[in-house]
């Protein structure tokens, strides 16, 4: 499956450092302009295939939570997770890909739009306050990548 949106940034830090940041999903609120964090659930304590997280997001006064399930996990290389509504309807897939470079690594963030038409057209905008999800996610991804880079290089 090809991502709907994909952006990359070069980071002057080793893959292990960058992995420690992007795989700590409860901490993602430090980097994302929309996500405010989350907590591992059902006994999960970190990223692994099948690990679940309850994520929280915010847009102004609107706040909502999601069910997140890790579907691919290759430490220091790949983390992919599906996002579902509280009712279990899949709305997106996200992945972080870390590729070693001569000066550190390249971090790529991918967003896959997988939600059904009804969710995209009506429910999503009503819950999140965002009518143009792809347009917003370009901004969100670029913001997140820059924040991870700044933290990793500090």
Tab-separated table of N, CA and C in Angstrom:
chain	number	residue	atom	x	y	z
A	1	UNK	N	0.850	-1.173	0.000
A	1	UNK	CA	0.000	0.000	0.000
A	1	UNK	C	0.901	1.244	0.000
A	2	UNK	N	0.629	2.159	-0.882
A	2	UNK	CA	1.372	3.410	-0.946
A	2	UNK	C	0.794	4.414	0.055
A	3	UNK	N	1.669	5.173	0.719
A	3	UNK	CA	1.144	6.173	1.656
A	3	UNK	C	0.419	7.299	0.936
A	4	UNK	N	-0.577	7.856	1.593
A	4	UNK	CA	-1.278	9.026	1.069
A	4	UNK	C	-0.381	10.254	1.143
A	5	UNK	N	0.399	10.346	2.220
A	5	UNK	CA	1.349	11.442	2.421
A	5	UNK	C	2.613	10.838	3.004
A	6	UNK	N	3.753	11.291	2.515
A	6	UNK	CA	5.046	10.828	3.015
A	6	UNK	C	6.006	12.010	3.023
A	7	UNK	N	6.666	12.223	4.144
A	7	UNK	CA	7.667	13.282	4.263
A	7	UNK	C	8.867	12.698	5.004
A	8	UNK	N	10.056	13.237	4.676
A	8	UNK	CA	11.295	12.771	5.300
A	8	UNK	C	12.126	13.951	5.768
A	9	UNK	N	13.012	13.663	6.729
A	9	UNK	CA	13.943	14.676	7.223
A	9	UNK	C	15.227	13.957	7.616
A	10	UNK	N	16.356	14.587	7.337
A	10	UNK	CA	17.637	14.042	7.766
A	10	UNK	C	17.908	14.496	9.194
A	11	UNK	N	18.361	13.555	10.013
A	11	UNK	CA	18.594	13.820	11.427
A	11	UNK	C	20.042	13.464	11.752
A	12	UNK	N	20.761	14.383	12.368
A	12	UNK	CA	22.147	14.148	12.757
A	12	UNK	C	22.174	13.454	14.119
A	13	UNK	N	21.610	12.261	14.141
A	13	UNK	CA	21.582	11.427	15.352
A	13	UNK	C	21.488	9.979	14.888
A	14	UNK	N	21.945	9.082	15.725
A	14	UNK	CA	21.940	7.676	15.336
A	14	UNK	C	20.513	7.108	15.347
A	15	UNK	N	20.282	6.044	14.590
A	15	UNK	CA	18.938	5.449	14.524
A	15	UNK	C	18.362	5.067	15.889
A	16	UNK	N	19.197	4.623	16.815
A	16	UNK	CA	18.694	4.226	18.144
A	16	UNK	C	18.075	5.419	18.876
A	17	UNK	N	18.701	6.577	18.757
A	17	UNK	CA	18.176	7.780	19.410
A	17	UNK	C	16.835	8.176	18.810
A	18	UNK	N	16.763	8.182	17.489
A	18	UNK	CA	15.520	8.565	16.817
A	18	UNK	C	14.431	7.535	17.114
A	19	UNK	N	14.783	6.252	17.110
A	19	UNK	CA	13.823	5.193	17.432
A	19	UNK	C	13.243	5.411	18.831
A	20	UNK	N	14.092	5.752	19.775
A	20	UNK	CA	13.611	5.924	21.158
A	20	UNK	C	12.560	7.021	21.242
A	21	UNK	N	12.616	7.991	20.343
A	21	UNK	CA	11.641	9.082	20.352
A	21	UNK	C	10.347	8.691	19.653
A	22	UNK	N	10.431	8.175	18.427
A	22	UNK	CA	9.205	7.905	17.663
A	22	UNK	C	8.476	6.654	18.137
A	23	UNK	N	9.166	5.747	18.803
A	23	UNK	CA	8.494	4.529	19.274
A	23	UNK	C	7.870	4.704	20.653
A	24	UNK	N	8.136	5.813	21.307
A	24	UNK	CA	7.532	6.113	22.609
A	24	UNK	C	6.216	6.845	22.351
A	25	UNK	N	5.218	6.096	21.884
A	25	UNK	CA	3.955	6.709	21.467
A	25	UNK	C	3.272	7.535	22.552
A	26	UNK	N	3.337	7.150	23.842
A	26	UNK	CA	2.737	8.027	24.853
A	26	UNK	C	3.378	9.415	24.908
A	27	UNK	N	4.600	9.520	24.430
A	27	UNK	CA	5.332	10.789	24.443
A	27	UNK	C	5.078	11.630	23.187
A	28	UNK	N	4.366	11.109	22.207
A	28	UNK	CA	4.204	11.774	20.918
A	28	UNK	C	3.608	13.178	21.042
A	29	UNK	N	2.902	13.450	22.114
A	29	UNK	CA	2.353	14.784	22.316
A	29	UNK	C	3.416	15.870	22.397
A	30	UNK	N	4.661	15.504	22.700
A	30	UNK	CA	5.748	16.478	22.719
A	30	UNK	C	6.134	16.937	21.319
A	31	UNK	N	5.801	16.144	20.311
A	31	UNK	CA	6.252	16.427	18.950
A	31	UNK	C	5.118	16.809	18.008
A	32	UNK	N	3.950	16.263	18.215
A	32	UNK	CA	2.819	16.434	17.310
A	32	UNK	C	2.001	17.677	17.665
A	33	UNK	N	1.512	18.408	16.649
A	33	UNK	CA	0.656	19.553	16.952
A	33	UNK	C	-0.779	19.168	17.301
A	34	UNK	N	-1.166	17.905	17.095
A	34	UNK	CA	-2.538	17.480	17.361
A	34	UNK	C	-2.613	16.420	18.462
A	35	UNK	N	-1.694	15.484	18.460
A	35	UNK	CA	-1.698	14.434	19.476
A	35	UNK	C	-1.177	15.006	20.788
A	36	UNK	N	-1.824	14.644	21.882
A	36	UNK	CA	-1.363	15.132	23.182
A	36	UNK	C	-0.799	14.020	24.047
A	37	UNK	N	-0.690	12.819	23.477
A	37	UNK	CA	-0.097	11.711	24.212
A	37	UNK	C	-1.022	10.512	24.249
A	38	UNK	N	-0.730	9.634	25.156
A	38	UNK	CA	-1.531	8.426	25.275
A	38	UNK	C	-0.960	7.526	26.345
A	39	UNK	N	-1.550	6.351	26.442
A	39	UNK	CA	-1.034	5.373	27.407
A	39	UNK	C	-1.201	3.974	26.852
A	40	UNK	N	-0.170	3.158	27.077
A	40	UNK	CA	-0.250	1.755	26.681
A	40	UNK	C	-1.350	1.086	27.492
A	41	UNK	N	-2.067	0.157	26.894
A	41	UNK	CA	-3.168	-0.542	27.571
A	41	UNK	C	-3.012	-2.049	27.398
A	42	UNK	N	-3.836	-2.780	28.110
A	42	UNK	CA	-3.881	-4.247	28.028
A	42	UNK	C	-2.526	-4.881	28.305
A	43	UNK	N	-1.769	-4.303	29.234
A	43	UNK	CA	-0.490	-4.881	29.633
A	43	UNK	C	0.698	-4.474	28.791
A	44	UNK	N	0.479	-3.730	27.718
A	44	UNK	CA	1.601	-3.283	26.881
A	44	UNK	C	2.415	-2.240	27.635
A	45	UNK	N	3.728	-2.291	27.448
A	45	UNK	CA	4.619	-1.316	28.079
A	45	UNK	C	5.514	-0.617	27.064
A	46	UNK	N	5.362	-0.964	25.808
A	46	UNK	CA	6.168	-0.365	24.759
A	46	UNK	C	5.792	-0.953	23.419
A	47	UNK	N	6.470	-0.518	22.378
A	47	UNK	CA	6.107	-0.952	21.032
A	47	UNK	C	6.450	-2.420	20.774
A	48	UNK	N	5.496	-3.128	20.232
A	48	UNK	CA	5.645	-4.528	19.809
A	48	UNK	C	4.414	-4.831	18.962
A	49	UNK	N	4.540	-5.747	18.030
A	49	UNK	CA	3.383	-6.102	17.210
A	49	UNK	C	2.249	-6.544	18.130
A	50	UNK	N	1.097	-5.942	17.950
A	50	UNK	CA	-0.081	-6.243	18.771
A	50	UNK	C	-0.252	-5.341	19.973
A	51	UNK	N	0.779	-4.570	20.346
A	51	UNK	CA	0.666	-3.663	21.489
A	51	UNK	C	-0.398	-2.616	21.186
A	52	UNK	N	-1.141	-2.252	22.242
A	52	UNK	CA	-2.241	-1.291	22.065
A	52	UNK	C	-2.035	-0.080	22.952
A	53	UNK	N	-2.546	1.038	22.447
A	53	UNK	CA	-2.409	2.311	23.124
A	53	UNK	C	-3.722	3.066	22.995
A	54	UNK	N	-4.066	3.798	24.017
A	54	UNK	CA	-5.183	4.740	23.920
A	54	UNK	C	-4.562	6.107	23.711
A	55	UNK	N	-4.792	6.692	22.533
A	55	UNK	CA	-4.222	7.986	22.202
A	55	UNK	C	-5.225	9.097	22.408
A	56	UNK	N	-4.734	10.277	22.723
A	56	UNK	CA	-5.584	11.443	22.902
A	56	UNK	C	-5.116	12.539	21.960
A	57	UNK	N	-6.079	13.184	21.310
A	57	UNK	CA	-5.806	14.253	20.359
A	57	UNK	C	-6.630	15.484	20.712
A	58	UNK	N	-6.156	16.648	20.221
A	58	UNK	CA	-6.858	17.892	20.528
A	58	UNK	C	-6.720	18.869	19.362
A	59	UNK	N	-7.803	19.577	19.109
A	59	UNK	CA	-7.828	20.703	18.176
A	59	UNK	C	-8.630	21.800	18.865
A	60	UNK	N	-7.948	22.758	19.435
A	60	UNK	CA	-8.637	23.809	20.184
A	60	UNK	C	-9.399	23.213	21.349
A	61	UNK	N	-10.696	23.452	21.401
A	61	UNK	CA	-11.507	22.926	22.499
A	61	UNK	C	-11.996	21.505	22.239
A	62	UNK	N	-11.812	21.013	21.024
A	62	UNK	CA	-12.215	19.637	20.706
A	62	UNK	C	-11.146	18.655	21.156
A	63	UNK	N	-11.567	17.591	21.807
A	63	UNK	CA	-10.637	16.536	22.225
A	63	UNK	C	-11.282	15.202	21.945
A	64	UNK	N	-10.493	14.234	21.477
A	64	UNK	CA	-11.012	12.904	21.185
A	64	UNK	C	-9.919	11.884	21.432
A	65	UNK	N	-10.332	10.654	21.604
A	65	UNK	CA	-9.351	9.591	21.823
A	65	UNK	C	-9.500	8.526	20.755
A	66	UNK	N	-8.434	7.762	20.585
A	66	UNK	CA	-8.381	6.727	19.562
A	66	UNK	C	-7.826	5.437	20.140
A	67	UNK	N	-8.082	4.355	19.431
A	67	UNK	CA	-7.483	3.059	19.734
A	67	UNK	C	-6.359	2.825	18.728
A	68	UNK	N	-5.173	2.609	19.227
A	68	UNK	CA	-3.996	2.425	18.381
A	68	UNK	C	-3.467	1.011	18.576
A	69	UNK	N	-3.137	0.340	17.466
A	69	UNK	CA	-2.551	-1.000	17.527
A	69	UNK	C	-1.302	-1.032	16.665
A	70	UNK	N	-0.192	-1.459	17.234
A	70	UNK	CA	1.058	-1.593	16.486
A	70	UNK	C	0.937	-2.816	15.578
A	71	UNK	N	1.195	-2.622	14.285
A	71	UNK	CA	1.075	-3.719	13.315
A	71	UNK	C	2.420	-4.145	12.733
A	72	UNK	N	3.436	-3.296	12.829
A	72	UNK	CA	4.797	-3.646	12.418
A	72	UNK	C	5.763	-2.985	13.383
A	73	UNK	N	6.765	-3.738	13.804
A	73	UNK	CA	7.740	-3.186	14.747
A	73	UNK	C	9.089	-3.861	14.511
A	74	UNK	N	9.991	-3.104	13.927
A	74	UNK	CA	11.368	-3.546	13.727
A	74	UNK	C	12.249	-2.493	14.376
A	75	UNK	N	12.699	-2.728	15.615
A	75	UNK	CA	13.435	-1.717	16.362
A	75	UNK	C	14.540	-1.043	15.536
A	76	UNK	N	14.586	0.258	15.675
A	76	UNK	CA	15.533	1.147	15.023
A	76	UNK	C	15.349	1.214	13.507
A	77	UNK	N	14.225	0.657	12.998
A	77	UNK	CA	13.999	0.703	11.562
A	77	UNK	C	12.576	1.054	11.156
A	78	UNK	N	11.555	0.443	11.780
A	78	UNK	CA	10.179	0.596	11.305
A	78	UNK	C	9.171	0.442	12.444
A	79	UNK	N	8.233	1.376	12.501
A	79	UNK	CA	7.105	1.283	13.419
A	79	UNK	C	5.859	1.688	12.645
A	80	UNK	N	4.887	0.789	12.584
A	80	UNK	CA	3.631	1.067	11.885
A	80	UNK	C	2.482	0.763	12.829
A	81	UNK	N	1.486	1.654	12.838
A	81	UNK	CA	0.334	1.416	13.708
A	81	UNK	C	-0.953	1.879	13.043
A	82	UNK	N	-2.021	1.162	13.350
A	82	UNK	CA	-3.358	1.501	12.884
A	82	UNK	C	-4.075	2.315	13.946
A	83	UNK	N	-4.887	3.255	13.488
A	83	UNK	CA	-5.676	4.102	14.381
A	83	UNK	C	-7.148	3.837	14.099
A	84	UNK	N	-7.897	3.612	15.173
A	84	UNK	CA	-9.330	3.352	15.072
A	84	UNK	C	-10.092	4.292	16.000
A	85	UNK	N	-11.362	4.475	15.675
A	85	UNK	CA	-12.242	5.248	16.536
A	85	UNK	C	-12.474	4.455	17.826
A	86	UNK	N	-13.051	5.091	18.837
A	86	UNK	CA	-13.405	4.348	20.052
A	86	UNK	C	-14.362	3.181	19.769
A	87	UNK	N	-15.058	3.233	18.616
A	87	UNK	CA	-16.007	2.176	18.259
A	87	UNK	C	-15.374	1.105	17.389
A	88	UNK	N	-14.064	1.234	17.134
A	88	UNK	CA	-13.339	0.209	16.400
A	88	UNK	C	-13.248	0.395	14.898
A	89	UNK	N	-13.711	1.520	14.357
A	89	UNK	CA	-13.644	1.756	12.914
A	89	UNK	C	-12.255	2.292	12.567
A	90	UNK	N	-11.562	1.604	11.662
A	90	UNK	CA	-10.211	2.014	11.268
A	90	UNK	C	-10.272	3.304	10.456
A	91	UNK	N	-9.434	4.293	10.838
A	91	UNK	CA	-9.445	5.578	10.160
A	91	UNK	C	-8.116	5.921	9.495
A	92	UNK	N	-7.023	5.353	9.959
A	92	UNK	CA	-5.735	5.669	9.345
A	92	UNK	C	-4.683	4.658	9.760
A	93	UNK	N	-3.574	4.731	9.054
A	93	UNK	CA	-2.371	3.965	9.395
A	93	UNK	C	-1.212	4.954	9.318
A	94	UNK	N	-0.309	4.848	10.273
A	94	UNK	CA	0.876	5.706	10.333
A	94	UNK	C	2.110	4.830	10.399
A	95	UNK	N	3.212	5.307	9.842
A	95	UNK	CA	4.465	4.573	10.013
A	95	UNK	C	5.635	5.540	10.078
A	96	UNK	N	6.636	5.103	10.814
A	96	UNK	CA	7.921	5.794	10.883
A	96	UNK	C	8.964	4.827	10.358
A	97	UNK	N	9.761	5.300	9.393
A	97	UNK	CA	10.827	4.494	8.811
A	97	UNK	C	12.135	5.229	9.075
A	98	UNK	N	13.101	4.515	9.629
A	98	UNK	CA	14.407	5.090	9.947
A	98	UNK	C	15.445	4.405	9.059
A	99	UNK	N	16.169	5.217	8.299
A	99	UNK	CA	17.182	4.709	7.382
A	99	UNK	C	18.534	5.319	7.760
A	100	UNK	N	19.525	4.489	8.092
A	100	UNK	CA	20.844	5.032	8.434
A	100	UNK	C	21.450	5.821	7.264
A	101	UNK	N	22.158	6.892	7.598
A	101	UNK	CA	22.895	7.693	6.618
A	101	UNK	C	24.312	7.900	7.147
A	102	UNK	N	25.162	8.501	6.343
A	102	UNK	CA	26.544	8.752	6.750
A	102	UNK	C	26.630	9.725	7.923
A	103	UNK	N	25.616	10.579	8.075
A	103	UNK	CA	25.650	11.593	9.137
A	103	UNK	C	24.624	11.360	10.240
A	104	UNK	N	23.975	10.209	10.240
A	104	UNK	CA	22.946	9.904	11.244
A	104	UNK	C	21.891	9.009	10.650
A	105	UNK	N	20.731	9.599	10.325
A	105	UNK	CA	19.666	8.804	9.711
A	105	UNK	C	18.661	9.710	9.023
A	106	UNK	N	17.858	9.093	8.210
A	106	UNK	CA	16.727	9.784	7.583
A	106	UNK	C	15.473	9.215	8.238
A	107	UNK	N	14.607	10.108	8.708
A	107	UNK	CA	13.341	9.717	9.318
A	107	UNK	C	12.224	10.053	8.351
A	108	UNK	N	11.423	9.048	8.024
A	108	UNK	CA	10.279	9.228	7.137
A	108	UNK	C	9.016	8.927	7.918
A	109	UNK	N	8.041	9.810	7.804
A	109	UNK	CA	6.725	9.587	8.402
A	109	UNK	C	5.722	9.435	7.270
A	110	UNK	N	4.940	8.366	7.328
A	110	UNK	CA	3.931	8.070	6.309
A	110	UNK	C	2.546	8.063	6.947
A	111	UNK	N	1.584	8.599	6.206
A	111	UNK	CA	0.180	8.547	6.612
A	111	UNK	C	-0.599	7.871	5.499
A	112	UNK	N	-1.380	6.886	5.879
A	112	UNK	CA	-2.212	6.144	4.946
A	112	UNK	C	-3.663	6.426	5.294
A	113	UNK	N	-4.393	6.964	4.345
A	113	UNK	CA	-5.810	7.236	4.581
A	113	UNK	C	-6.582	5.963	4.259
A	114	UNK	N	-7.148	5.348	5.273
A	114	UNK	CA	-7.846	4.079	5.074
A	114	UNK	C	-9.295	4.122	5.540
A	115	UNK	N	-9.712	5.222	6.126
A	115	UNK	CA	-11.071	5.318	6.646
A	115	UNK	C	-12.130	5.300	5.561
A	116	UNK	N	-13.291	4.858	5.917
A	116	UNK	CA	-14.410	4.824	4.975
A	116	UNK	C	-14.912	6.231	4.676
A	117	UNK	N	-15.613	6.341	3.554
A	117	UNK	CA	-16.116	7.619	3.070
A	117	UNK	C	-16.939	8.342	4.136
A	118	UNK	N	-17.828	7.647	4.812
A	118	UNK	CA	-18.681	8.259	5.830
A	118	UNK	C	-17.847	8.892	6.940
A	119	UNK	N	-16.817	8.186	7.373
A	119	UNK	CA	-15.944	8.718	8.423
A	119	UNK	C	-15.205	9.952	7.901
A	120	UNK	N	-14.626	9.846	6.705
A	120	UNK	CA	-13.836	10.950	6.148
A	120	UNK	C	-14.687	12.194	5.902
A	121	UNK	N	-15.873	11.996	5.396
A	121	UNK	CA	-16.712	13.122	4.958
A	121	UNK	C	-17.500	13.767	6.102
A	122	UNK	N	-17.983	12.958	7.039
A	122	UNK	CA	-18.886	13.497	8.065
A	122	UNK	C	-18.354	13.371	9.491
A	123	UNK	N	-18.074	12.159	9.907
A	123	UNK	CA	-17.705	11.949	11.309
A	123	UNK	C	-16.352	12.575	11.658
A	124	UNK	N	-15.345	12.350	10.816
A	124	UNK	CA	-14.018	12.902	11.086
A	124	UNK	C	-14.028	14.404	11.274
A	125	UNK	N	-14.567	15.161	10.310
A	125	UNK	CA	-14.603	16.618	10.480
A	125	UNK	C	-15.400	17.066	11.703
A	126	UNK	N	-16.452	16.350	12.022
A	126	UNK	CA	-17.272	16.721	13.177
A	126	UNK	C	-16.510	16.476	14.488
A	127	UNK	N	-15.812	15.351	14.578
A	127	UNK	CA	-15.085	15.008	15.806
A	127	UNK	C	-13.820	15.842	15.957
A	128	UNK	N	-13.071	16.022	14.847
A	128	UNK	CA	-11.760	16.661	14.923
A	128	UNK	C	-11.764	18.149	14.588
A	129	UNK	N	-12.830	18.620	13.932
A	129	UNK	CA	-12.865	20.013	13.514
A	129	UNK	C	-12.013	20.306	12.291
A	130	UNK	N	-11.568	19.263	11.607
A	130	UNK	CA	-10.708	19.434	10.436
A	130	UNK	C	-11.410	18.890	9.194
A	131	UNK	N	-11.771	19.786	8.278
A	131	UNK	CA	-12.443	19.364	7.045
A	131	UNK	C	-11.449	18.812	6.031
A	132	UNK	N	-10.227	19.345	6.014
A	132	UNK	CA	-9.205	18.915	5.063
A	132	UNK	C	-8.133	18.111	5.797
A	133	UNK	N	-8.434	16.873	6.102
A	133	UNK	CA	-7.484	16.034	6.840
A	133	UNK	C	-6.157	15.876	6.098
A	134	UNK	N	-6.137	15.562	4.805
A	134	UNK	CA	-4.836	15.441	4.135
A	134	UNK	C	-4.029	16.743	4.185
A	135	UNK	N	-4.688	17.861	3.939
A	135	UNK	CA	-3.992	19.139	3.990
A	135	UNK	C	-3.407	19.409	5.366
A	136	UNK	N	-4.176	19.128	6.390
A	136	UNK	CA	-3.670	19.326	7.752
A	136	UNK	C	-2.518	18.370	8.046
A	137	UNK	N	-2.639	17.128	7.597
A	137	UNK	CA	-1.600	16.146	7.926
A	137	UNK	C	-0.259	16.460	7.278
A	138	UNK	N	-0.240	17.142	6.148
A	138	UNK	CA	1.040	17.591	5.596
A	138	UNK	C	1.733	18.492	6.626
A	139	UNK	N	0.997	19.472	7.136
A	139	UNK	CA	1.532	20.375	8.170
A	139	UNK	C	1.932	19.589	9.420
A	140	UNK	N	1.068	18.705	9.868
A	140	UNK	CA	1.302	17.948	11.092
A	140	UNK	C	2.563	17.091	10.991
A	141	UNK	N	2.714	16.400	9.874
A	141	UNK	CA	3.885	15.542	9.687
A	141	UNK	C	5.161	16.384	9.668
A	142	UNK	N	5.154	17.474	8.921
A	142	UNK	CA	6.344	18.322	8.854
A	142	UNK	C	6.701	18.892	10.231
A	143	UNK	N	5.692	19.272	10.996
A	143	UNK	CA	5.906	19.767	12.363
A	143	UNK	C	6.506	18.670	13.243
A	144	UNK	N	5.926	17.484	13.189
A	144	UNK	CA	6.390	16.367	14.014
A	144	UNK	C	7.833	15.997	13.677
A	145	UNK	N	8.141	15.881	12.383
A	145	UNK	CA	9.506	15.532	11.978
A	145	UNK	C	10.511	16.578	12.468
A	146	UNK	N	10.183	17.850	12.321
A	146	UNK	CA	11.086	18.909	12.780
A	146	UNK	C	11.287	18.846	14.291
A	147	UNK	N	10.230	18.555	15.042
A	147	UNK	CA	10.332	18.484	16.510
A	147	UNK	C	11.163	17.268	16.937
A	148	UNK	N	10.981	16.129	16.278
A	148	UNK	CA	11.786	14.948	16.598
A	148	UNK	C	13.253	15.235	16.287
A	149	UNK	N	13.515	15.842	15.137
A	149	UNK	CA	14.883	16.195	14.742
A	149	UNK	C	15.539	17.093	15.803
A	150	UNK	N	14.836	18.138	16.201
A	150	UNK	CA	15.386	19.075	17.189
A	150	UNK	C	15.709	18.379	18.501
A	151	UNK	N	14.826	17.507	18.943
A	151	UNK	CA	15.059	16.783	20.191
A	151	UNK	C	16.208	15.794	20.055
A	152	UNK	N	16.245	15.059	18.961
A	152	UNK	CA	17.294	14.053	18.747
A	152	UNK	C	18.671	14.694	18.628
A	153	UNK	N	18.726	15.877	18.041
A	153	UNK	CA	20.010	16.541	17.825
A	153	UNK	C	20.465	17.382	19.018
A	154	UNK	N	19.586	17.583	19.986
A	154	UNK	CA	19.922	18.422	21.138
A	154	UNK	C	20.911	17.735	22.071
